[in-house]
Amino acid sequence: MLDELEAGLIALDAGHLRRRRRVVSSPQAARLEVDGKHLLNFCGNDYLGLANDVRLRVAVQAGVEAYGVGSGASHLVCGHQLPHEQLEQQFAAWLGLPAALGFATGYMANLGVITALMGRGDAVFADKLNHASLNDACVLSRADFRRFAHNDLAALEHLLAASTARRKLIAVDAVYSMDGDMAPLPALLALAERYDAWLYVDDAHGFGVLGGGRGSLAHWGLRSPRLIYLATLGKAAGVAGALVAAETAVIEWLINKAHTAIYTTAAPAAIAQAACASLSVMAAEGWRRERLQAHIAQLREGLRASRYALLPSESAIQPIVVSNSEQALRLSQQLWERGIWVAAIRPPTVATARLRVTLSATHETTDVAALLAALLELVGN
Ligand SMILES: *Cc1c(COP(=O)(O)O)cnc(C)c1O
């Protein structure tokens, strides 16, 4: 087996697909210390700049003082502490949804929810560009797993019309993590209603950013008992964890059946305490979203007349599509040498290699200008 793995790693190298980790020795911010260098950071998901916010730090410290470090057990045994409960209630109240359930990560939430709701004889209809955690969840659920071309409503309707499954669920990312574009949620909900399906919305990249911070359902003005909504707390919220909101019966079912909430130790209460603080900051500080929007506009305007191919994204995720993995790696390396960190995203994460530029409220206008100048210098115009 070792020989096989060694050969596999050599093949990854040859295809420019080998991944390596960099060690960051500073908090998340517009500038990171990496391998002794200070780099401008355009690859994180800390869209609002809360990952190192002083109020969240204080909340964690107070949480540790009050509840210690470890939660001691799973939620159903004795690990469900007051901050976990408060977080679920604060979140459901802010979004105006009936009930919510916390998970330790978004990945675990997707696995837990889909497998608890769907099984053999059911069918999941999933966008081709959905996050890997949703795809894994669908496979694990043993439901019939049908994927439709990205944002192709006609293809989805075709699949729904042909389905004889007992229970149907449409699963999408609200904002696509590697493309930055949005799912047409109103049209998807209309299809869910027409074909008696559930609509599962993974809002990892919309929560905190869209809809005054309340995310994609608020952005589109959607309410329906068919909706199951996932917000993750590791991106714009700057913490860790995830919350699922839906009708009370759905949440009660998940409390009883979602393995990734049941058979795992609850996240530290201090983390939930920080998440509560983050929700309050996100609700109160609209200027963070305004700053982010200004940076998005600045980047798009700055590359509009260039040879770079931006995707049609209005979100904090602004990918630049390149010809192949080698070019993506080379551009990323050249930016790195200029003190700028942009991740090269390659297959199998995406079908077409790209630089995934992400923007944050922590950036300054001059930071975005520095990125633009470096990109334009590299393309030669
Ligand atoms: C990041 C992400 C997840 C996973 O969330 P974690 O909390 O990081 O585990 C799920 N879905 C999408 C679309 C994501 O981008």
Short mmCIF file of C-alpha atoms and ligand atoms in Angstrom, two decimals:
data_model
loop_
_atom_site.label_atom_id
_atom_site.label_comp_id
_atom_site.label_asym_id
_atom_site.label_seq_id
_atom_site.Cartn_x
_atom_site.Cartn_y
_atom_site.Cartn_z
CA MET A 1 0.00 0.00 0.00
CA LEU A 2 2.82 2.44 0.81
CA ASP A 3 4.28 1.98 -2.70
CA GLU A 4 0.90 2.72 -4.18
CA LEU A 5 0.49 5.86 -2.09
CA GLU A 6 4.02 7.06 -2.99
CA ALA A 7 3.23 6.59 -6.67
CA GLY A 8 -0.05 8.42 -6.21
CA LEU A 9 1.72 11.37 -4.60
CA ILE A 10 4.24 11.51 -7.47
CA ALA A 11 1.32 11.53 -9.92
CA LEU A 12 -0.23 14.45 -8.01
CA ASP A 13 3.06 16.35 -8.26
CA ALA A 14 3.28 15.67 -11.99
CA GLY A 15 -0.28 16.98 -12.49
CA HIS A 16 0.38 20.12 -10.38
CA LEU A 17 -2.28 18.81 -8.01
CA ARG A 18 -0.26 18.15 -4.87
CA ARG A 19 -1.56 20.17 -1.92
CA ARG A 20 0.58 21.53 0.87
CA ARG A 21 -0.25 23.39 4.02
CA ARG A 22 1.34 26.66 5.08
CA VAL A 23 1.79 27.41 8.74
CA VAL A 24 0.26 30.74 9.76
CA SER A 25 1.71 32.19 12.94
CA SER A 26 -0.65 35.16 13.39
CA PRO A 27 -4.40 35.63 13.88
CA GLN A 28 -6.61 35.85 10.81
CA ALA A 29 -6.45 39.38 9.39
CA ALA A 30 -5.80 41.30 6.17
CA ARG A 31 -2.10 40.58 6.78
CA LEU A 32 -0.85 37.18 7.87
CA GLU A 33 2.51 36.02 9.09
CA VAL A 34 3.45 32.93 7.10
CA ASP A 35 6.84 31.23 7.16
CA GLY A 36 8.34 34.41 8.63
CA LYS A 37 6.88 36.54 5.83
CA HIS A 38 4.06 39.09 6.08
CA LEU A 39 1.52 38.57 3.33
CA LEU A 40 -1.63 40.33 2.23
CA ASN A 41 -4.36 37.75 2.66
CA PHE A 42 -6.91 37.25 -0.12
CA CYS A 43 -7.88 33.66 0.55
CA GLY A 44 -9.70 33.50 3.88
CA ASN A 45 -13.44 33.34 4.52
CA ASP A 46 -13.38 35.85 7.38
CA TYR A 47 -15.56 38.14 5.27
CA LEU A 48 -16.52 40.57 8.02
CA GLY A 49 -13.18 40.58 9.84
CA LEU A 50 -14.56 39.05 13.04
CA ALA A 51 -12.18 36.10 13.50
CA ASN A 52 -9.93 38.16 15.74
CA ASP A 53 -12.48 40.71 16.98
CA VAL A 54 -11.84 41.80 20.55
CA ARG A 55 -15.48 41.28 21.61
CA LEU A 56 -15.36 37.67 20.41
CA ARG A 57 -12.04 37.12 22.17
CA VAL A 58 -13.50 38.48 25.39
CA ALA A 59 -16.58 36.25 24.98
CA VAL A 60 -14.39 33.15 24.64
CA GLN A 61 -12.38 34.15 27.71
CA ALA A 62 -15.55 34.76 29.74
CA GLY A 63 -16.92 31.45 28.48
CA VAL A 64 -13.81 29.61 29.63
CA GLU A 65 -14.04 31.30 33.04
CA ALA A 66 -17.69 30.31 33.42
CA TYR A 67 -17.73 26.86 31.77
CA GLY A 68 -14.14 25.66 31.55
CA VAL A 69 -12.71 24.19 28.38
CA GLY A 70 -14.23 20.82 27.58
CA SER A 71 -17.99 20.28 27.30
CA GLY A 72 -17.61 16.84 28.86
CA ALA A 73 -20.15 14.89 26.82
CA SER A 74 -22.49 14.94 23.85
CA HIS A 75 -25.56 17.23 23.84
CA LEU A 76 -27.97 14.39 24.68
CA VAL A 77 -25.93 13.23 27.67
CA CYS A 78 -24.76 16.19 29.79
CA GLY A 79 -22.76 18.38 27.37
CA HIS A 80 -25.58 20.78 26.35
CA GLN A 81 -24.57 23.86 28.32
CA LEU A 82 -26.34 27.20 28.64
CA PRO A 83 -24.38 29.02 25.86
CA HIS A 84 -25.24 26.21 23.38
CA GLU A 85 -28.93 26.68 24.19
CA GLN A 86 -28.69 30.49 24.05
CA LEU A 87 -26.94 30.38 20.68
CA GLU A 88 -29.68 28.27 19.10
CA GLN A 89 -32.37 30.57 20.46
CA GLN A 90 -30.61 33.80 19.52
CA PHE A 91 -30.06 32.52 15.99
CA ALA A 92 -33.65 31.33 15.44
CA ALA A 93 -34.99 34.61 16.82
CA TRP A 94 -32.72 36.76 14.64
CA LEU A 95 -33.66 34.89 11.49
CA GLY A 96 -37.33 34.64 12.44
CA LEU A 97 -37.31 30.84 12.01
CA PRO A 98 -39.14 28.46 14.35
CA ALA A 99 -36.22 26.51 15.86
CA ALA A 100 -32.51 25.81 15.45
CA LEU A 101 -29.93 23.16 16.28
CA GLY A 102 -26.18 23.62 16.69
CA PHE A 103 -23.44 21.41 15.22
CA ALA A 104 -19.69 21.48 15.78
CA THR A 105 -18.96 22.21 12.09
CA GLY A 106 -20.83 22.85 8.87
CA TYR A 107 -19.50 19.61 7.44
CA MET A 108 -21.01 17.67 10.32
CA ALA A 109 -24.29 19.56 10.02
CA ASN A 110 -24.65 18.62 6.35
CA LEU A 111 -23.86 14.98 7.07
CA GLY A 112 -26.19 14.84 10.04
CA VAL A 113 -29.20 16.61 8.54
CA ILE A 114 -29.29 14.90 5.16
CA THR A 115 -28.75 11.41 6.58
CA ALA A 116 -31.38 11.96 9.29
CA LEU A 117 -34.03 13.15 6.84
CA MET A 118 -33.33 11.01 3.79
CA GLY A 119 -32.87 7.28 3.25
CA ARG A 120 -33.45 4.42 0.84
CA GLY A 121 -36.45 5.08 -1.40
CA ASP A 122 -36.01 8.86 -1.10
CA ALA A 123 -34.30 11.15 -3.60
CA VAL A 124 -31.95 14.12 -3.24
CA PHE A 125 -31.61 16.57 -6.13
CA ALA A 126 -28.30 18.38 -5.89
CA ASP A 127 -26.59 21.13 -7.88
CA LYS A 128 -23.37 19.93 -9.56
CA LEU A 129 -21.37 22.67 -7.82
CA ASN A 130 -22.58 21.89 -4.30
CA HIS A 131 -19.99 21.75 -1.53
CA ALA A 132 -18.21 18.43 -1.01
CA SER A 133 -19.79 18.00 2.42
CA LEU A 134 -23.27 18.02 0.85
CA ASN A 135 -22.23 15.47 -1.74
CA ASP A 136 -20.76 13.22 0.93
CA ALA A 137 -23.97 13.58 2.94
CA CYS A 138 -26.11 12.56 -0.02
CA VAL A 139 -24.02 9.47 -0.69
CA LEU A 140 -24.05 8.49 2.97
CA SER A 141 -27.85 8.88 3.19
CA ARG A 142 -28.36 6.03 0.66
CA ALA A 143 -31.09 8.08 -1.00
CA ASP A 144 -31.17 8.22 -4.79
CA PHE A 145 -28.59 10.97 -5.47
CA ARG A 146 -29.46 13.02 -8.58
CA ARG A 147 -27.21 15.89 -9.64
CA PHE A 148 -28.29 18.61 -12.07
CA ALA A 149 -26.15 21.04 -14.08
CA HIS A 150 -25.26 24.19 -12.15
CA ASN A 151 -28.31 26.43 -11.62
CA ASP A 152 -30.17 24.60 -14.42
CA LEU A 153 -33.80 24.82 -13.30
CA ALA A 154 -35.14 23.02 -16.38
CA ALA A 155 -32.84 20.06 -15.74
CA LEU A 156 -33.93 19.97 -12.10
CA GLU A 157 -37.60 20.12 -13.02
CA HIS A 158 -37.09 17.26 -15.45
CA LEU A 159 -35.60 15.12 -12.66
CA LEU A 160 -38.32 16.09 -10.18
CA ALA A 161 -41.11 15.34 -12.66
CA ALA A 162 -39.67 11.90 -13.39
CA SER A 163 -39.11 10.97 -9.75
CA THR A 164 -41.33 8.46 -7.96
CA ALA A 165 -39.39 8.80 -4.70
CA ARG A 166 -41.34 8.78 -1.46
CA ARG A 167 -39.59 11.87 -0.07
CA LYS A 168 -37.76 14.47 -2.17
CA LEU A 169 -35.20 17.06 -1.14
CA ILE A 170 -33.51 19.71 -3.28
CA ALA A 171 -30.08 20.61 -1.87
CA VAL A 172 -28.10 23.68 -2.92
CA ASP A 173 -25.44 26.10 -1.79
CA ALA A 174 -27.02 29.57 -1.55
CA VAL A 175 -23.68 31.12 -2.61
CA TYR A 176 -21.33 28.75 -4.44
CA SER A 177 -18.05 28.45 -2.59
CA MET A 178 -15.70 28.28 -5.59
CA ASP A 179 -17.70 30.37 -8.09
CA GLY A 180 -19.24 33.01 -5.85
CA ASP A 181 -22.55 33.10 -7.70
CA MET A 182 -25.94 32.49 -6.11
CA ALA A 183 -28.58 29.81 -6.39
CA PRO A 184 -31.96 31.11 -7.68
CA LEU A 185 -33.66 30.31 -4.38
CA PRO A 186 -37.14 31.73 -5.18
CA ALA A 187 -37.39 29.58 -8.32
CA LEU A 188 -36.03 26.56 -6.45
CA LEU A 189 -38.63 27.01 -3.72
CA ALA A 190 -41.36 27.26 -6.36
CA LEU A 191 -40.18 23.92 -7.79
CA ALA A 192 -40.09 22.41 -4.31
CA GLU A 193 -43.71 23.47 -3.86
CA ARG A 194 -44.80 22.21 -7.26
CA TYR A 195 -43.21 18.78 -6.74
CA ASP A 196 -43.77 18.45 -3.00
CA ALA A 197 -40.06 18.52 -2.11
CA TRP A 198 -37.99 20.00 0.72
CA LEU A 199 -35.44 22.73 -0.03
CA TYR A 200 -32.15 22.51 1.86
CA VAL A 201 -30.11 25.71 1.69
CA ASP A 202 -26.42 25.65 2.68
CA ASP A 203 -25.64 29.31 3.33
CA ALA A 204 -22.01 28.99 4.43
CA HIS A 205 -21.02 32.00 2.29
CA GLY A 206 -24.21 34.07 2.50
CA PHE A 207 -24.79 34.11 6.23
CA GLY A 208 -23.44 37.34 7.75
CA VAL A 209 -22.93 38.88 4.32
CA LEU A 210 -26.35 38.95 2.61
CA GLY A 211 -29.76 40.09 3.82
CA GLY A 212 -28.43 42.52 6.42
CA GLY A 213 -26.36 39.67 7.84
CA ARG A 214 -29.32 37.30 8.22
CA GLY A 215 -28.27 35.52 5.07
CA SER A 216 -29.77 34.30 1.84
CA LEU A 217 -33.35 33.64 2.98
CA ALA A 218 -33.59 37.25 4.17
CA HIS A 219 -31.85 38.43 0.98
CA TRP A 220 -34.53 36.78 -1.16
CA GLY A 221 -37.37 37.35 1.34
CA LEU A 222 -38.22 33.64 1.55
CA ARG A 223 -40.31 31.89 4.20
CA SER A 224 -41.69 28.38 3.92
CA PRO A 225 -42.16 25.29 6.08
CA ARG A 226 -40.34 23.41 3.29
CA LEU A 227 -37.09 25.27 3.96
CA ILE A 228 -34.22 23.81 5.94
CA TYR A 229 -31.53 26.40 6.42
CA LEU A 230 -27.84 25.93 7.30
CA ALA A 231 -25.59 28.76 8.46
CA THR A 232 -21.96 28.03 9.27
CA LEU A 233 -20.10 30.03 11.89
CA GLY A 234 -16.50 29.59 10.71
CA LYS A 235 -16.71 32.08 7.84
CA ALA A 236 -18.33 35.53 8.16
CA ALA A 237 -19.19 34.86 11.81
CA GLY A 238 -15.48 34.37 12.51
CA VAL A 239 -15.91 31.51 15.01
CA ALA A 240 -16.59 27.80 14.36
CA GLY A 241 -19.64 25.58 14.20
CA ALA A 242 -22.95 25.61 12.40
CA LEU A 243 -26.65 26.11 13.01
CA VAL A 244 -29.56 24.48 11.22
CA ALA A 245 -32.95 26.21 11.37
CA ALA A 246 -36.29 24.79 10.28
CA GLU A 247 -39.78 23.91 11.52
CA THR A 248 -39.82 22.71 15.12
CA ALA A 249 -40.74 19.14 14.12
CA VAL A 250 -37.70 19.01 11.82
CA ILE A 251 -35.39 20.24 14.57
CA GLU A 252 -36.85 17.81 17.12
CA TRP A 253 -36.35 14.98 14.63
CA LEU A 254 -32.72 16.04 14.11
CA ILE A 255 -32.10 16.16 17.87
CA ASN A 256 -33.21 12.53 17.94
CA LYS A 257 -31.72 11.26 14.69
CA ALA A 258 -28.76 13.34 13.44
CA HIS A 259 -25.75 11.15 14.21
CA THR A 260 -23.24 13.99 13.91
CA ALA A 261 -25.06 15.85 16.69
CA ILE A 262 -25.67 12.78 18.85
CA TYR A 263 -22.51 10.69 18.70
CA THR A 264 -20.00 13.46 19.22
CA THR A 265 -18.84 15.61 22.10
CA ALA A 266 -20.49 19.04 22.16
CA ALA A 267 -18.22 21.89 21.05
CA PRO A 268 -16.79 23.91 23.96
CA ALA A 269 -19.41 26.23 25.49
CA ALA A 270 -16.92 29.10 25.19
CA ILE A 271 -17.11 28.75 21.41
CA ALA A 272 -20.90 29.00 21.56
CA GLN A 273 -20.52 32.06 23.76
CA ALA A 274 -18.27 33.67 21.14
CA ALA A 275 -20.80 32.77 18.44
CA CYS A 276 -23.55 34.56 20.41
CA ALA A 277 -21.32 37.65 20.55
CA SER A 278 -20.66 37.34 16.82
CA LEU A 279 -24.38 37.24 15.97
CA SER A 280 -24.86 40.47 17.91
CA VAL A 281 -21.95 42.18 16.15
CA MET A 282 -23.11 40.97 12.74
CA ALA A 283 -26.60 42.33 13.37
CA ALA A 284 -25.36 45.69 14.66
CA GLU A 285 -22.49 46.56 12.31
CA GLY A 286 -23.80 47.05 8.81
CA TRP A 287 -20.66 49.05 7.97
CA ARG A 288 -18.73 45.76 7.70
CA ARG A 289 -20.98 44.62 4.86
CA GLU A 290 -20.78 48.06 3.23
CA ARG A 291 -16.98 47.98 3.30
CA LEU A 292 -16.96 44.48 1.85
CA GLN A 293 -19.29 45.56 -0.96
CA ALA A 294 -17.04 48.54 -1.75
CA HIS A 295 -14.02 46.19 -2.03
CA ILE A 296 -15.95 43.83 -4.30
CA ALA A 297 -16.88 46.73 -6.60
CA GLN A 298 -13.28 48.02 -6.57
CA LEU A 299 -11.85 44.63 -7.57
CA ARG A 300 -14.38 44.00 -10.33
CA GLU A 301 -14.02 47.49 -11.74
CA GLY A 302 -10.22 47.22 -11.63
CA LEU A 303 -10.18 44.00 -13.67
CA ARG A 304 -13.08 44.83 -16.00
CA ALA A 305 -10.95 45.92 -18.95
CA SER A 306 -8.14 43.43 -18.27
CA ARG A 307 -7.50 40.00 -19.75
CA TYR A 308 -8.51 38.30 -16.51
CA ALA A 309 -11.71 36.28 -16.63
CA LEU A 310 -13.81 37.11 -13.57
CA LEU A 311 -16.90 35.01 -12.98
CA PRO A 312 -20.32 36.70 -12.61
CA SER A 313 -20.16 36.94 -8.82
CA GLU A 314 -21.48 39.66 -6.54
CA SER A 315 -20.21 37.95 -3.41
CA ALA A 316 -16.98 38.16 -1.43
CA ILE A 317 -15.73 35.23 -3.55
CA GLN A 318 -14.22 36.58 -6.77
CA PRO A 319 -12.62 33.75 -8.73
CA ILE A 320 -10.31 34.39 -11.69
CA VAL A 321 -10.51 31.46 -14.09
CA VAL A 322 -7.21 30.47 -15.76
CA SER A 323 -6.29 27.93 -18.44
CA ASN A 324 -5.00 25.10 -16.27
CA SER A 325 -3.66 24.05 -12.87
CA GLU A 326 -0.09 24.92 -13.84
CA GLN A 327 -1.04 28.50 -14.69
CA ALA A 328 -3.08 28.80 -11.50
CA LEU A 329 -0.11 27.63 -9.44
CA ARG A 330 2.32 29.91 -11.28
CA LEU A 331 0.14 33.00 -10.81
CA SER A 332 -0.39 32.15 -7.16
CA GLN A 333 3.38 31.74 -6.74
CA GLN A 334 4.13 35.04 -8.50
CA LEU A 335 1.62 36.86 -6.28
CA TRP A 336 3.21 35.19 -3.26
CA GLU A 337 6.61 36.56 -4.30
CA ARG A 338 4.97 40.01 -4.38
CA GLY A 339 3.68 39.57 -0.83
CA ILE A 340 0.12 38.59 -1.75
CA TRP A 341 -1.56 35.30 -0.87
CA VAL A 342 -4.26 34.07 -3.23
CA ALA A 343 -5.13 30.36 -3.30
CA ALA A 344 -4.87 28.38 -6.52
CA ILE A 345 -7.93 26.10 -6.56
CA ARG A 346 -7.53 23.09 -8.79
CA PRO A 347 -9.31 19.86 -9.75
CA PRO A 348 -10.87 17.87 -8.17
CA THR A 349 -12.12 20.76 -6.00
CA VAL A 350 -13.23 22.55 -9.19
CA ALA A 351 -13.52 21.46 -12.84
CA THR A 352 -11.55 24.46 -14.15
CA ALA A 353 -8.51 25.81 -12.29
CA ARG A 354 -8.76 29.28 -10.83
CA LEU A 355 -7.39 31.82 -8.42
CA ARG A 356 -9.97 32.17 -5.70
CA VAL A 357 -9.76 35.76 -4.50
CA THR A 358 -11.78 36.51 -1.38
CA LEU A 359 -12.36 39.93 0.11
CA SER A 360 -12.97 41.00 3.68
CA ALA A 361 -14.10 44.06 5.61
CA THR A 362 -10.64 44.01 7.20
CA HIS A 363 -9.01 44.94 3.89
CA GLU A 364 -8.17 48.57 3.17
CA THR A 365 -8.87 50.15 -0.22
CA THR A 366 -5.08 50.28 -0.65
CA ASP A 367 -4.87 46.49 -0.10
CA VAL A 368 -7.28 45.84 -2.95
CA ALA A 369 -5.34 48.36 -5.07
CA ALA A 370 -2.12 46.43 -4.32
CA LEU A 371 -3.74 43.19 -5.47
CA LEU A 372 -5.01 44.86 -8.65
CA ALA A 373 -1.58 46.33 -9.41
CA ALA A 374 0.13 42.96 -8.98
CA LEU A 375 -2.44 41.12 -11.10
CA LEU A 376 -2.24 43.68 -13.89
CA GLU A 377 1.56 43.62 -13.82
CA LEU A 378 1.55 39.83 -14.13
CA VAL A 379 -0.77 39.74 -17.11
CA GLY A 380 1.31 42.47 -18.73
CA ASN A 381 -1.20 45.28 -19.12
C1 LIG B 1 -17.14 25.71 4.43
C2 LIG B 1 -18.40 25.08 3.93
C3 LIG B 1 -19.03 24.05 4.63
C4 LIG B 1 -18.40 23.42 5.83
O1 LIG B 1 -18.48 24.24 6.93
P1 LIG B 1 -17.39 24.06 8.12
O2 LIG B 1 -18.01 24.72 9.25
O3 LIG B 1 -16.15 24.71 7.62
O4 LIG B 1 -17.23 22.58 8.31
C5 LIG B 1 -20.23 23.59 4.18
N1 LIG B 1 -20.79 24.09 3.05
C6 LIG B 1 -20.21 25.04 2.33
C7 LIG B 1 -20.88 25.55 1.11
C8 LIG B 1 -18.98 25.57 2.74
O5 LIG B 1 -18.38 26.50 2.02
#
